[in-house]
Amino acid sequence: MQHKGTKRIETDRLILRPFCIDDINASYKNWTSDEKVTEFLRWPTHASVAITERVIKDWIEKSKEKDFYQWAIVLKEFGEPIGTISVVDSNESLNILHIGYCIGSKWWHKGFATEAFGAIIPYLFDEVGANRIESQHDPNNPHSGKVMEKCGLTYEGTLRLADFNNKGIVDACVYSLLKVDWENTKHR
């Protein structure tokens, strides 16, 4: 892969961009302190803005690395981050990127996660050189799977007790999109 880092990407309603210091309070208010958001995630709800500050400062520092991808999901009409989408794991030998995302519960079921995920796919395939983009969700969080399906990912199966989140050790519903399949659907 030819890593290029977290590049700014715009859609009709969103700006996806690297985090900055000014995002700390809005991120805490809009999603990191939201217990509904963290229910199926691996990190706990932030109990204070100081925790969000540490995390975002870490993301800002890591954003200097070309193989780090962590976008703030900014709603254009709102002007603040409402969530994040990122490459949470990768396999350089196989050119696989694993995507994770979350948005504040006030913005659920409005297509924002789908719009953000759909926007990074061309970048990760065409510019970064991924061969496979994958993601997964807890079966008790089926709305996350709907986002993956709407972005063209294919359900591959459920791995039993193969993941963990704030609920404990859980099953993992695995989805993927191969570059060759994505290119074939682009040209239809």
Short mmCIF file of C-alpha atoms in Angstrom, two decimals:
data_model
loop_
_atom_site.label_atom_id
_atom_site.label_comp_id
_atom_site.label_asym_id
_atom_site.label_seq_id
_atom_site.Cartn_x
_atom_site.Cartn_y
_atom_site.Cartn_z
CA MET A 1 0.00 0.00 0.00
CA GLN A 2 1.04 3.59 -0.58
CA HIS A 3 0.05 5.24 2.68
CA LYS A 4 -0.94 8.89 2.39
CA GLY A 5 -2.50 9.63 5.77
CA THR A 6 -5.80 11.20 6.73
CA LYS A 7 -6.74 13.28 3.70
CA ARG A 8 -9.61 15.78 3.78
CA ILE A 9 -12.65 14.38 1.94
CA GLU A 10 -15.94 16.22 1.29
CA THR A 11 -19.38 14.84 0.55
CA ASP A 12 -22.70 16.62 0.09
CA ARG A 13 -23.31 16.89 3.83
CA LEU A 14 -19.98 16.07 5.47
CA ILE A 15 -16.38 17.09 5.78
CA LEU A 16 -14.03 14.27 6.78
CA ARG A 17 -10.75 15.69 8.05
CA PRO A 18 -8.00 15.15 10.59
CA PHE A 19 -8.83 16.16 14.15
CA CYS A 20 -7.57 19.46 15.57
CA ILE A 21 -7.32 20.89 19.09
CA ASP A 22 -10.54 22.87 18.60
CA ASP A 23 -12.49 19.59 18.27
CA ILE A 24 -12.04 18.49 21.89
CA ASN A 25 -15.09 20.07 23.55
CA ALA A 26 -17.43 19.38 20.62
CA SER A 27 -16.31 15.75 20.42
CA TYR A 28 -16.94 15.27 24.12
CA LYS A 29 -20.35 16.94 23.91
CA ASN A 30 -21.44 15.24 20.68
CA TRP A 31 -20.27 11.65 21.00
CA THR A 32 -17.42 10.57 23.31
CA SER A 33 -19.57 11.12 26.42
CA ASP A 34 -22.62 9.42 24.84
CA GLU A 35 -23.29 6.03 26.50
CA LYS A 36 -25.44 4.95 23.56
CA VAL A 37 -22.46 5.43 21.24
CA THR A 38 -20.01 3.39 23.31
CA GLU A 39 -22.34 0.51 24.13
CA PHE A 40 -20.84 -1.72 21.40
CA LEU A 41 -17.37 -0.15 21.24
CA ARG A 42 -14.10 -1.21 22.85
CA TRP A 43 -13.50 2.03 24.74
CA PRO A 44 -15.59 3.28 27.65
CA THR A 45 -17.73 6.39 27.62
CA HIS A 46 -15.53 9.38 28.45
CA ALA A 47 -16.29 10.50 31.99
CA SER A 48 -14.66 13.90 31.48
CA VAL A 49 -13.52 16.20 28.71
CA ALA A 50 -9.94 15.58 29.93
CA ILE A 51 -10.14 12.01 28.60
CA THR A 52 -11.35 13.24 25.21
CA GLU A 53 -8.55 15.80 25.22
CA ARG A 54 -5.91 13.08 25.76
CA VAL A 55 -7.37 10.91 23.00
CA ILE A 56 -7.66 13.70 20.45
CA LYS A 57 -4.17 15.01 21.22
CA ASP A 58 -2.90 11.47 20.60
CA TRP A 59 -4.79 11.33 17.27
CA ILE A 60 -3.36 14.71 16.27
CA GLU A 61 0.17 13.50 17.02
CA LYS A 62 -0.36 10.20 15.18
CA SER A 63 -1.84 12.02 12.18
CA LYS A 64 1.73 12.98 11.26
CA GLU A 65 2.25 9.31 10.32
CA LYS A 66 1.32 8.35 6.75
CA ASP A 67 -0.23 5.02 7.82
CA PHE A 68 -2.63 6.61 10.33
CA TYR A 69 -6.23 7.23 9.23
CA GLN A 70 -8.58 8.91 11.72
CA TRP A 71 -11.20 11.26 10.34
CA ALA A 72 -13.43 13.66 12.23
CA ILE A 73 -16.93 13.41 10.76
CA VAL A 74 -18.05 17.03 10.55
CA LEU A 75 -21.60 17.85 9.56
CA LYS A 76 -21.30 20.88 7.25
CA GLU A 77 -24.45 22.60 8.54
CA PHE A 78 -23.37 22.05 12.16
CA GLY A 79 -19.65 22.76 11.85
CA GLU A 80 -18.57 20.39 14.62
CA PRO A 81 -17.44 16.75 14.74
CA ILE A 82 -20.37 14.41 15.29
CA GLY A 83 -18.22 11.27 15.25
CA THR A 84 -15.21 9.55 13.74
CA ILE A 85 -14.29 6.95 11.15
CA SER A 86 -10.88 5.32 11.03
CA VAL A 87 -8.68 2.45 9.98
CA VAL A 88 -8.52 0.52 13.24
CA ASP A 89 -6.37 -2.34 11.98
CA SER A 90 -4.45 -3.29 8.85
CA ASN A 91 -2.62 -6.19 7.26
CA GLU A 92 0.21 -4.88 5.08
CA SER A 93 1.00 -8.31 3.60
CA LEU A 94 -2.52 -8.67 2.21
CA ASN A 95 -3.37 -4.95 1.73
CA ILE A 96 -6.34 -5.19 4.10
CA LEU A 97 -7.76 -2.21 5.99
CA HIS A 98 -10.27 -2.69 8.81
CA ILE A 99 -12.67 0.21 9.38
CA GLY A 100 -14.35 1.35 12.59
CA TYR A 101 -16.76 4.24 13.04
CA CYS A 102 -19.13 5.89 15.48
CA ILE A 103 -21.34 8.95 15.53
CA GLY A 104 -23.33 10.69 18.25
CA SER A 105 -26.75 9.12 18.83
CA LYS A 106 -28.51 12.40 17.95
CA TRP A 107 -27.37 11.81 14.35
CA TRP A 108 -28.22 8.11 14.03
CA HIS A 109 -30.48 6.83 11.23
CA LYS A 110 -29.83 9.85 9.00
CA GLY A 111 -27.27 8.21 6.70
CA PHE A 112 -24.22 10.05 8.04
CA ALA A 113 -22.21 6.92 8.91
CA THR A 114 -22.99 5.46 5.48
CA GLU A 115 -22.02 8.70 3.77
CA ALA A 116 -18.72 8.86 5.67
CA PHE A 117 -17.84 5.20 5.07
CA GLY A 118 -18.79 5.44 1.41
CA ALA A 119 -16.58 8.52 1.02
CA ILE A 120 -13.38 6.89 2.28
CA ILE A 121 -13.72 3.75 0.13
CA PRO A 122 -12.52 5.33 -3.16
CA TYR A 123 -9.60 6.97 -1.37
CA LEU A 124 -8.50 3.74 0.33
CA PHE A 125 -8.77 1.68 -2.86
CA ASP A 126 -7.58 4.14 -5.52
CA GLU A 127 -4.98 6.20 -3.68
CA VAL A 128 -3.82 4.08 -0.75
CA GLY A 129 -3.95 0.78 -2.64
CA ALA A 130 -6.04 -1.40 -0.37
CA ASN A 131 -7.15 -4.70 -1.85
CA ARG A 132 -9.78 -5.47 0.82
CA ILE A 133 -11.75 -3.20 3.11
CA GLU A 134 -13.45 -4.93 5.99
CA SER A 135 -15.45 -4.15 9.08
CA GLN A 136 -17.41 -6.01 11.71
CA HIS A 137 -20.10 -5.50 14.31
CA ASP A 138 -21.68 -7.13 17.31
CA PRO A 139 -24.82 -9.04 16.20
CA ASN A 140 -26.73 -7.05 18.82
CA ASN A 141 -25.92 -3.87 16.86
CA PRO A 142 -27.49 -4.68 13.47
CA HIS A 143 -27.72 -1.03 12.38
CA SER A 144 -23.93 -1.03 12.01
CA GLY A 145 -24.23 -3.94 9.59
CA LYS A 146 -26.78 -1.98 7.56
CA VAL A 147 -24.18 0.79 7.12
CA MET A 148 -21.70 -1.79 5.80
CA GLU A 149 -24.24 -3.27 3.39
CA LYS A 150 -25.25 0.16 2.07
CA CYS A 151 -21.55 0.83 1.35
CA GLY A 152 -21.30 -2.33 -0.75
CA LEU A 153 -19.65 -4.63 1.78
CA THR A 154 -20.69 -8.28 1.71
CA TYR A 155 -21.61 -10.21 4.83
CA GLU A 156 -19.12 -13.08 5.12
CA GLY A 157 -20.31 -14.74 8.30
CA THR A 158 -20.35 -14.55 12.06
CA LEU A 159 -17.29 -15.51 14.03
CA ARG A 160 -18.34 -16.93 17.37
CA LEU A 161 -16.91 -15.22 20.46
CA ALA A 162 -14.19 -13.65 18.30
CA ASP A 163 -14.33 -10.03 19.48
CA PHE A 164 -14.81 -7.92 22.58
CA ASN A 165 -16.56 -4.69 23.39
CA ASN A 166 -18.12 -3.00 26.41
CA LYS A 167 -20.56 -5.94 26.64
CA GLY A 168 -17.71 -8.46 27.07
CA ILE A 169 -16.59 -11.20 24.67
CA VAL A 170 -19.00 -11.25 21.74
CA ASP A 171 -19.61 -12.69 18.30
CA ALA A 172 -18.40 -10.70 15.28
CA CYS A 173 -20.42 -10.28 12.09
CA VAL A 174 -17.75 -9.80 9.40
CA TYR A 175 -18.21 -7.83 6.15
CA SER A 176 -15.80 -7.02 3.35
CA LEU A 177 -15.45 -5.28 0.02
CA LEU A 178 -12.76 -6.34 -2.43
CA LYS A 179 -11.23 -3.80 -4.79
CA VAL A 180 -12.07 -5.94 -7.83
CA ASP A 181 -15.75 -6.12 -6.81
CA TRP A 182 -15.86 -2.39 -6.09
CA GLU A 183 -14.32 -1.60 -9.49
CA ASN A 184 -16.86 -3.85 -11.23
CA THR A 185 -19.78 -2.05 -9.56
CA LYS A 186 -18.28 1.38 -10.43
CA HIS A 187 -18.42 0.62 -14.13
CA ARG A 188 -22.03 -0.54 -14.30
#
